[in-house]
Amino acid sequence: MQINKPILPPQTVGIIGGGQLGRMMAIAARYMGYQIAVLDPTPNCPTAQVADTQITAAYDDMDAIKQLTDLSDVVTYEFENVDLEAATFIEEQGKLPQGSNVLGITQNRENEKTLMRKLNLPIAEFSIVSNAKECEEALKQFTLPAVIKTCSGGYDGKGQLKINSKADIEQAKAFADKYGSCILEQWITFDKEISVVFTRSQSGEIAYFPIAENEHRDHILFQTMAPAKVNAEVQIKANEAARVLAEEMNIVGTFAIEMFVKNGDIYLNEMAPRPHNSGHYTIEACNISQFGQHIRAICGLPLMPIIQFKPAIMRNILGEDMEPVLRAMPNSEEGFVHLYGKDEAKVKRKMGHITFTADTENQLFAKVEKFEEAK
C-alpha cells in the first residue's frame, strides 16, 4: 500500500506506542511542523509529553485504534508487536504506509528466518521446535554452543537461553516445554555485531545510514560506535542483504537489521521494522536522524542523502546509571544527554542515552573518558 499524496505539516502523525522511540519520532515530526497523536495505555508516557493528543488505551482496543485513525492523517508504530487486526484496519483506511505484512514477519522469529533462508541470505542454521522432545531431537543436529529463543516476544536478552554444553540440554528442553514455539539456532562466535539502519521511501528509494558497531552487556545494548570498523567488502555485503530484504518485504520507513561479522562474512540475526537503539547516534552525528528520515518516508516526502559529520559513540543510560549521569552533567561539557521522561528509574531499564561526537576517533574516546571521570 502506498500513499500517493504527501502528508504535509500541520497534518497529524499518529503513533502507536508511547516509549522513547515514539518520543523521538514525535520530536522529529514536531520540528517539521506536524501535530502528534499517540496511543498508549500509560498516562503521560514519554511520547505523550511531546504530543498534542494522547489516547490512553490498550494497543488492541479497536475503539481506540479507530479514534487514532480518525485523528491522524498517517499512522506509524514504535514497536513491532502491534496487534495485527489493528494494523490491518489502519492499512485498509489508507493510513499505514508501512503495511501490516512487515509486522506479521517481524513479530515472529520463525517467519523472519524462513524469509531470510528463502532469499538465500546468510544466517545461522536453525530449527523450529515446540516441545522438549522436538528440542532434544533437533539438538542432535547442532554443534554446541547453540541458543534457543521464543519465536515471538522477547527483547534485551529476555526469552532466550544459551546452550553451552550437554549439561544445559535439560534446561533447554524445559524452556521449549514452557514457551512452546521456539527457534533453535547455531551459536556464532562472531568478531563483532553490526547494525544496518536504513530508510526506504514509498517509491522504493533506499537511504543507508553509516553501519554501526554494537557492544552488549548483560544482553542489553551498552554502546554503539559509528562508523563501524569494517572493511568496504563487509559494508557492501551488509547493505546488499538489507536491500534484498527491503524490496522483498516492501518496507516503508526506517528499519534495522542486526548482523554478526565473522572472518569477513556476515550473518543476519534479527530485524526491527522501526528506528532502532543503535541508530540514536544519527541525531547528532548526521545531517538527518533515523527519526527524521522515518517521518519523511511515511509522509511521502523524498529521502535526504545521508552525511555523517563526525565519528560518534552512543551509550545507553539505564536505571542504575541515572544518578552518575546527573552528577556528571554539571561537571562536564561533553556529550549530548537524552532523557526519555520515564517515571521510574529501574535497574536495566532504558532511561535515556548519551551521544559523543568528535573529529577523530582518539578525540572521541577522550571525550567519553572525560565524561566518565566526571561521574
Short mmCIF file of C-alpha atoms in Angstrom, two decimals:
data_model
loop_
_atom_site.label_atom_id
_atom_site.label_comp_id
_atom_site.label_asym_id
_atom_site.label_seq_id
_atom_site.Cartn_x
_atom_site.Cartn_y
_atom_site.Cartn_z
CA MET A 1 0.00 0.00 0.00
CA GLN A 2 1.27 3.44 -0.89
CA ILE A 3 0.16 6.94 -0.08
CA ASN A 4 0.35 8.98 -3.25
CA LYS A 5 -0.48 12.37 -1.82
CA PRO A 6 2.21 13.68 0.58
CA ILE A 7 1.20 14.36 4.17
CA LEU A 8 2.29 17.91 4.92
CA PRO A 9 2.51 19.98 8.15
CA PRO A 10 0.45 20.73 10.14
CA GLN A 11 -1.32 17.44 9.44
CA THR A 12 -1.27 14.80 12.18
CA VAL A 13 1.09 11.85 12.58
CA GLY A 14 -0.39 9.10 14.75
CA ILE A 15 1.97 6.87 16.72
CA ILE A 16 1.12 3.50 18.26
CA GLY A 17 3.33 3.14 21.34
CA GLY A 18 4.44 5.84 23.72
CA GLY A 19 8.01 4.89 24.62
CA GLN A 20 11.31 6.53 23.75
CA LEU A 21 11.24 5.64 20.06
CA GLY A 22 7.81 7.20 19.69
CA ARG A 23 9.04 10.23 21.62
CA MET A 24 11.99 10.76 19.29
CA MET A 25 9.77 10.24 16.23
CA ALA A 26 7.39 12.83 17.64
CA ILE A 27 10.18 15.34 18.30
CA ALA A 28 11.47 14.93 14.72
CA ALA A 29 7.95 15.39 13.36
CA ARG A 30 7.35 18.41 15.58
CA TYR A 31 10.47 20.12 14.24
CA MET A 32 8.94 19.75 10.80
CA GLY A 33 5.63 21.22 11.96
CA TYR A 34 3.44 18.14 12.25
CA GLN A 35 0.92 17.54 15.01
CA ILE A 36 1.18 14.32 17.01
CA ALA A 37 -1.37 11.86 18.40
CA VAL A 38 -0.23 8.85 20.41
CA LEU A 39 -1.96 5.68 21.60
CA ASP A 40 -0.52 4.13 24.75
CA PRO A 41 -2.03 2.61 27.90
CA THR A 42 0.26 4.59 30.25
CA PRO A 43 -0.86 8.15 31.04
CA ASN A 44 1.81 10.81 30.39
CA CYS A 45 4.08 8.28 28.67
CA PRO A 46 7.32 9.59 27.11
CA THR A 47 5.69 10.28 23.73
CA ALA A 48 2.63 11.93 25.26
CA GLN A 49 4.91 14.50 26.88
CA VAL A 50 5.72 15.91 23.42
CA ALA A 51 2.41 15.09 21.66
CA ASP A 52 -0.75 17.11 21.08
CA THR A 53 -3.10 14.27 21.98
CA GLN A 54 -2.86 11.01 23.90
CA ILE A 55 -5.41 8.24 23.63
CA THR A 56 -4.96 6.23 26.82
CA ALA A 57 -5.97 2.69 25.96
CA ALA A 58 -4.63 -0.79 25.25
CA TYR A 59 -2.93 -1.33 21.91
CA ASP A 60 -5.57 -3.86 20.82
CA ASP A 61 -8.53 -1.68 21.85
CA MET A 62 -10.22 -1.35 18.45
CA ASP A 63 -12.31 1.65 19.51
CA ALA A 64 -9.09 3.45 20.46
CA ILE A 65 -7.44 2.33 17.21
CA LYS A 66 -10.36 3.78 15.24
CA GLN A 67 -10.12 7.00 17.24
CA LEU A 68 -6.38 7.28 16.50
CA THR A 69 -7.01 6.56 12.81
CA ASP A 70 -9.70 9.24 12.62
CA LEU A 71 -7.44 11.79 14.35
CA SER A 72 -4.41 11.03 12.17
CA ASP A 73 -3.52 11.64 8.54
CA VAL A 74 -0.86 8.91 8.69
CA VAL A 75 -0.10 6.31 11.36
CA THR A 76 3.17 4.64 12.36
CA TYR A 77 4.36 2.49 15.25
CA GLU A 78 7.36 2.43 17.57
CA PHE A 79 7.45 -1.33 18.25
CA GLU A 80 6.75 -4.45 16.20
CA ASN A 81 4.24 -6.21 18.47
CA VAL A 82 1.34 -4.16 17.17
CA ASP A 83 -1.98 -6.00 17.10
CA LEU A 84 -2.32 -7.31 13.53
CA GLU A 85 -6.08 -6.75 13.42
CA ALA A 86 -5.48 -3.13 14.38
CA ALA A 87 -2.69 -2.72 11.82
CA THR A 88 -4.84 -4.26 9.08
CA PHE A 89 -7.72 -1.91 9.91
CA ILE A 90 -5.46 1.17 9.68
CA GLU A 91 -3.95 -0.12 6.43
CA GLU A 92 -7.44 -0.55 4.95
CA GLN A 93 -8.13 3.10 5.76
CA GLY A 94 -5.10 4.05 3.66
CA LYS A 95 -3.19 5.44 6.64
CA LEU A 96 -0.48 2.82 7.36
CA PRO A 97 2.14 3.12 4.59
CA GLN A 98 4.37 0.58 6.38
CA GLY A 99 1.61 -2.01 5.95
CA SER A 100 0.71 -4.95 8.16
CA ASN A 101 2.69 -7.62 6.29
CA VAL A 102 6.03 -6.40 7.68
CA LEU A 103 4.64 -6.71 11.21
CA GLY A 104 3.48 -10.27 10.58
CA ILE A 105 7.04 -11.20 9.60
CA THR A 106 8.98 -9.34 12.28
CA GLN A 107 6.71 -10.39 15.14
CA ASN A 108 7.86 -13.98 14.69
CA ARG A 109 11.44 -15.24 14.52
CA GLU A 110 10.39 -18.30 12.52
CA ASN A 111 8.87 -16.05 9.86
CA GLU A 112 11.99 -13.84 9.85
CA LYS A 113 14.45 -16.67 9.44
CA THR A 114 12.30 -18.58 6.95
CA LEU A 115 12.15 -15.48 4.74
CA MET A 116 15.90 -14.92 5.03
CA ARG A 117 16.55 -18.55 4.08
CA LYS A 118 14.16 -18.29 1.13
CA LEU A 119 16.13 -15.25 -0.12
CA ASN A 120 19.44 -17.14 0.28
CA LEU A 121 20.71 -14.61 2.81
CA PRO A 122 23.48 -15.73 5.19
CA ILE A 123 22.06 -16.86 8.53
CA ALA A 124 22.93 -19.30 11.29
CA GLU A 125 21.48 -22.80 10.96
CA PHE A 126 18.13 -23.01 12.75
CA SER A 127 15.33 -25.41 13.64
CA ILE A 128 11.82 -24.79 14.96
CA VAL A 129 10.71 -26.82 18.00
CA SER A 130 7.57 -26.77 20.09
CA ASN A 131 8.28 -29.11 23.00
CA ALA A 132 11.03 -30.90 24.93
CA LYS A 133 11.08 -33.97 22.70
CA GLU A 134 11.45 -31.95 19.50
CA CYS A 135 14.14 -29.85 21.17
CA GLU A 136 16.13 -32.93 22.17
CA GLU A 137 15.93 -34.41 18.67
CA ALA A 138 16.81 -31.15 16.94
CA LEU A 139 19.84 -30.57 19.17
CA LYS A 140 21.39 -33.79 17.83
CA GLN A 141 21.93 -31.90 14.58
CA PHE A 142 23.66 -28.95 16.27
CA THR A 143 27.22 -28.41 17.39
CA LEU A 144 27.17 -26.75 20.81
CA PRO A 145 27.02 -23.96 21.80
CA ALA A 146 23.56 -23.14 20.45
CA VAL A 147 20.78 -20.81 21.55
CA ILE A 148 17.04 -21.35 21.99
CA LYS A 149 14.67 -18.38 21.72
CA THR A 150 10.93 -17.87 21.85
CA CYS A 151 9.55 -17.35 18.33
CA SER A 152 7.54 -14.34 19.46
CA GLY A 153 8.16 -11.71 22.12
CA GLY A 154 11.46 -11.38 23.92
CA TYR A 155 13.88 -8.47 23.81
CA ASP A 156 17.11 -7.36 25.51
CA GLY A 157 18.01 -10.98 26.18
CA LYS A 158 14.60 -11.96 27.57
CA GLY A 159 13.03 -15.09 26.10
CA GLN A 160 16.27 -16.87 25.20
CA LEU A 161 18.72 -19.36 26.66
CA LYS A 162 22.26 -20.22 25.60
CA ILE A 163 23.06 -23.95 25.47
CA ASN A 164 26.77 -24.16 26.16
CA SER A 165 27.15 -27.89 26.67
CA LYS A 166 25.23 -31.14 27.11
CA ALA A 167 24.70 -30.17 30.74
CA ASP A 168 22.33 -27.40 29.54
CA ILE A 169 20.14 -29.62 27.36
CA GLU A 170 17.62 -30.43 30.12
CA GLN A 171 17.21 -26.72 30.77
CA ALA A 172 16.67 -26.14 27.04
CA LYS A 173 14.03 -28.88 26.93
CA ALA A 174 12.22 -27.29 29.87
CA PHE A 175 12.42 -23.93 28.04
CA ALA A 176 10.77 -25.45 24.96
CA ASP A 177 8.02 -27.05 27.05
CA LYS A 178 7.39 -23.77 28.86
CA TYR A 179 7.23 -21.48 25.81
CA GLY A 180 6.00 -23.78 23.05
CA SER A 181 7.03 -22.46 19.66
CA CYS A 182 10.80 -21.81 19.82
CA ILE A 183 13.70 -21.41 17.44
CA LEU A 184 16.98 -23.25 17.95
CA GLU A 185 19.96 -21.53 16.36
CA GLN A 186 23.60 -22.39 15.94
CA TRP A 187 25.67 -20.08 18.15
CA ILE A 188 28.00 -17.90 16.09
CA THR A 189 31.23 -16.84 17.79
CA PHE A 190 31.40 -13.53 15.98
CA ASP A 191 34.13 -10.91 15.71
CA LYS A 192 31.63 -8.07 16.11
CA GLU A 193 27.95 -7.21 15.82
CA ILE A 194 26.83 -4.50 13.44
CA SER A 195 23.55 -2.77 12.67
CA VAL A 196 22.36 -1.74 9.24
CA VAL A 197 19.83 1.05 9.73
CA PHE A 198 18.20 2.35 6.58
CA THR A 199 15.08 4.13 5.41
CA ARG A 200 13.02 3.20 2.36
CA SER A 201 10.56 5.58 0.76
CA GLN A 202 7.15 4.71 -0.61
CA SER A 203 8.61 4.89 -4.13
CA GLY A 204 11.32 2.35 -3.26
CA GLU A 205 14.28 4.68 -2.75
CA ILE A 206 16.67 3.48 0.00
CA ALA A 207 19.00 5.67 2.09
CA TYR A 208 21.53 3.83 4.27
CA PHE A 209 22.92 5.26 7.48
CA PRO A 210 26.58 4.51 8.22
CA ILE A 211 26.89 0.98 9.59
CA ALA A 212 27.18 0.95 13.37
CA GLU A 213 29.13 -1.41 15.63
CA ASN A 214 27.41 -2.65 18.79
CA GLU A 215 28.61 -3.76 22.19
CA HIS A 216 26.21 -5.53 24.56
CA ARG A 217 26.43 -6.07 28.30
CA ASP A 218 24.02 -8.44 30.04
CA HIS A 219 22.14 -8.82 26.71
CA ILE A 220 21.37 -5.08 26.61
CA LEU A 221 22.96 -2.70 24.13
CA PHE A 222 25.66 -0.84 26.04
CA GLN A 223 27.36 1.14 23.30
CA THR A 224 27.16 1.82 19.58
CA MET A 225 30.05 3.28 17.60
CA ALA A 226 29.65 4.69 14.12
CA PRO A 227 31.05 4.25 11.63
CA ALA A 228 31.77 0.59 12.38
CA LYS A 229 35.29 -0.73 11.96
CA VAL A 230 34.51 -2.96 8.99
CA ASN A 231 36.02 -3.01 5.55
CA ALA A 232 34.29 -1.95 2.33
CA GLU A 233 33.51 -5.55 1.38
CA VAL A 234 31.57 -6.14 4.60
CA GLN A 235 29.71 -2.83 4.14
CA ILE A 236 28.68 -3.82 0.63
CA LYS A 237 27.53 -7.30 1.73
CA ALA A 238 25.55 -5.87 4.67
CA ASN A 239 23.81 -3.12 2.70
CA GLU A 240 23.04 -5.50 -0.17
CA ALA A 241 21.43 -8.00 2.22
CA ALA A 242 19.34 -5.16 3.64
CA ARG A 243 18.30 -4.09 0.13
CA VAL A 244 17.16 -7.63 -0.76
CA LEU A 245 15.00 -7.82 2.38
CA ALA A 246 13.67 -4.28 1.97
CA GLU A 247 12.48 -4.91 -1.57
CA GLU A 248 11.03 -8.35 -0.82
CA MET A 249 9.07 -7.01 2.16
CA ASN A 250 8.19 -3.68 0.51
CA ILE A 251 9.46 -1.85 3.57
CA VAL A 252 8.49 1.78 4.10
CA GLY A 253 10.18 3.89 6.79
CA THR A 254 13.25 3.32 8.94
CA PHE A 255 14.21 -0.30 9.50
CA ALA A 256 17.12 -2.03 11.26
CA ILE A 257 18.87 -5.38 10.81
CA GLU A 258 21.37 -6.70 13.34
CA MET A 259 24.14 -8.81 11.83
CA PHE A 260 27.17 -10.71 13.05
CA VAL A 261 30.55 -10.35 11.34
CA LYS A 262 32.96 -13.29 11.43
CA ASN A 263 36.14 -13.54 9.34
CA GLY A 264 34.76 -11.03 6.85
CA ASP A 265 31.44 -12.89 6.45
CA ILE A 266 28.09 -11.59 7.64
CA TYR A 267 25.22 -13.47 9.29
CA LEU A 268 21.83 -11.80 9.61
CA ASN A 269 20.38 -12.06 13.10
CA GLU A 270 17.21 -10.06 13.82
CA MET A 271 15.12 -7.30 12.25
CA ALA A 272 13.24 -4.33 13.64
CA PRO A 273 10.60 -2.59 11.46
CA ARG A 274 11.22 0.80 13.06
CA PRO A 275 14.00 3.12 14.23
CA HIS A 276 16.49 1.26 16.42
CA ASN A 277 18.52 1.85 19.57
CA SER A 278 21.74 1.51 17.58
CA GLY A 279 20.65 4.37 15.30
CA HIS A 280 20.29 7.01 18.01
CA TYR A 281 23.75 8.40 17.19
CA THR A 282 22.26 9.80 13.96
CA ILE A 283 20.52 12.60 15.86
CA GLU A 284 23.77 14.49 16.45
CA ALA A 285 26.21 12.82 14.07
CA CYS A 286 24.27 13.00 10.79
CA ASN A 287 22.54 15.67 8.73
CA ILE A 288 19.24 13.85 9.31
CA SER A 289 18.36 11.39 12.05
CA GLN A 290 16.81 7.96 11.66
CA PHE A 291 13.64 9.51 13.09
CA GLY A 292 13.52 12.49 10.74
CA GLN A 293 14.08 10.22 7.75
CA HIS A 294 11.33 7.89 9.02
CA ILE A 295 8.83 10.76 9.20
CA ARG A 296 9.78 11.84 5.67
CA ALA A 297 9.21 8.29 4.39
CA ILE A 298 5.81 7.66 5.96
CA CYS A 299 4.61 11.13 4.93
CA GLY A 300 5.55 10.54 1.30
CA LEU A 301 8.43 13.03 1.18
CA PRO A 302 11.70 12.30 -0.66
CA LEU A 303 14.53 10.97 1.48
CA MET A 304 17.55 13.11 2.25
CA PRO A 305 21.00 11.91 1.16
CA ILE A 306 22.76 10.95 4.41
CA ILE A 307 26.01 12.52 5.56
CA GLN A 308 27.78 11.63 8.82
CA PHE A 309 29.58 14.73 10.04
CA LYS A 310 31.73 13.15 12.74
CA PRO A 311 32.51 9.78 14.34
CA ALA A 312 30.12 9.04 17.20
CA ILE A 313 29.64 6.85 20.24
CA MET A 314 26.19 6.36 21.76
CA ARG A 315 25.79 4.85 25.22
CA ASN A 316 22.53 3.82 26.82
CA ILE A 317 21.59 5.26 30.20
CA LEU A 318 19.96 2.54 32.29
CA GLY A 319 18.16 2.99 35.58
CA GLU A 320 21.32 2.36 37.59
CA ASP A 321 23.19 4.96 35.51
CA MET A 322 20.82 7.84 36.16
CA GLU A 323 22.41 9.23 39.33
CA PRO A 324 26.01 9.08 37.99
CA VAL A 325 24.95 10.77 34.74
CA LEU A 326 23.13 13.54 36.58
CA ARG A 327 26.20 14.03 38.78
CA ALA A 328 28.41 14.32 35.73
CA MET A 329 26.31 16.84 33.81
CA PRO A 330 27.24 19.94 35.88
CA ASN A 331 30.93 18.95 35.71
CA SER A 332 31.34 18.07 32.04
CA GLU A 333 30.79 19.89 28.77
CA GLU A 334 30.95 16.58 26.89
CA GLY A 335 28.12 14.55 25.46
CA PHE A 336 24.54 15.09 24.34
CA VAL A 337 22.29 13.70 27.05
CA HIS A 338 18.80 12.50 26.11
CA LEU A 339 16.47 11.50 28.94
CA TYR A 340 13.19 9.89 27.98
CA GLY A 341 10.85 11.16 30.69
CA LYS A 342 10.10 7.75 32.19
CA ASP A 343 8.52 7.94 35.61
CA GLU A 344 10.71 5.44 37.46
CA ALA A 345 14.39 4.54 37.14
CA LYS A 346 14.54 0.74 37.36
CA VAL A 347 17.67 -1.39 37.08
CA LYS A 348 18.35 -2.34 33.42
CA ARG A 349 15.51 -0.10 32.22
CA LYS A 350 16.49 2.22 29.37
CA MET A 351 16.06 5.72 30.77
CA GLY A 352 17.97 7.66 28.12
CA HIS A 353 21.15 7.76 26.08
CA ILE A 354 24.17 9.97 25.63
CA THR A 355 25.96 10.60 22.36
CA PHE A 356 29.53 11.82 21.91
CA THR A 357 30.93 13.18 18.65
CA ALA A 358 34.46 14.30 17.75
CA ASP A 359 36.65 14.99 14.74
CA THR A 360 38.80 11.90 15.29
CA GLU A 361 38.39 8.53 16.95
CA ASN A 362 41.06 9.35 19.56
CA GLN A 363 39.28 12.58 20.46
CA LEU A 364 36.03 10.65 20.67
CA PHE A 365 37.36 8.14 23.19
CA ALA A 366 38.91 11.00 25.17
CA LYS A 367 35.51 12.73 25.43
CA VAL A 368 33.83 9.56 26.65
CA GLU A 369 36.55 9.06 29.25
CA LYS A 370 36.29 12.66 30.40
CA PHE A 371 32.56 12.29 30.95
CA GLU A 372 33.08 9.05 32.85
CA GLU A 373 35.60 10.76 35.12
CA ALA A 374 33.05 13.49 35.91
CA LYS A 375 30.54 10.99 37.33
#
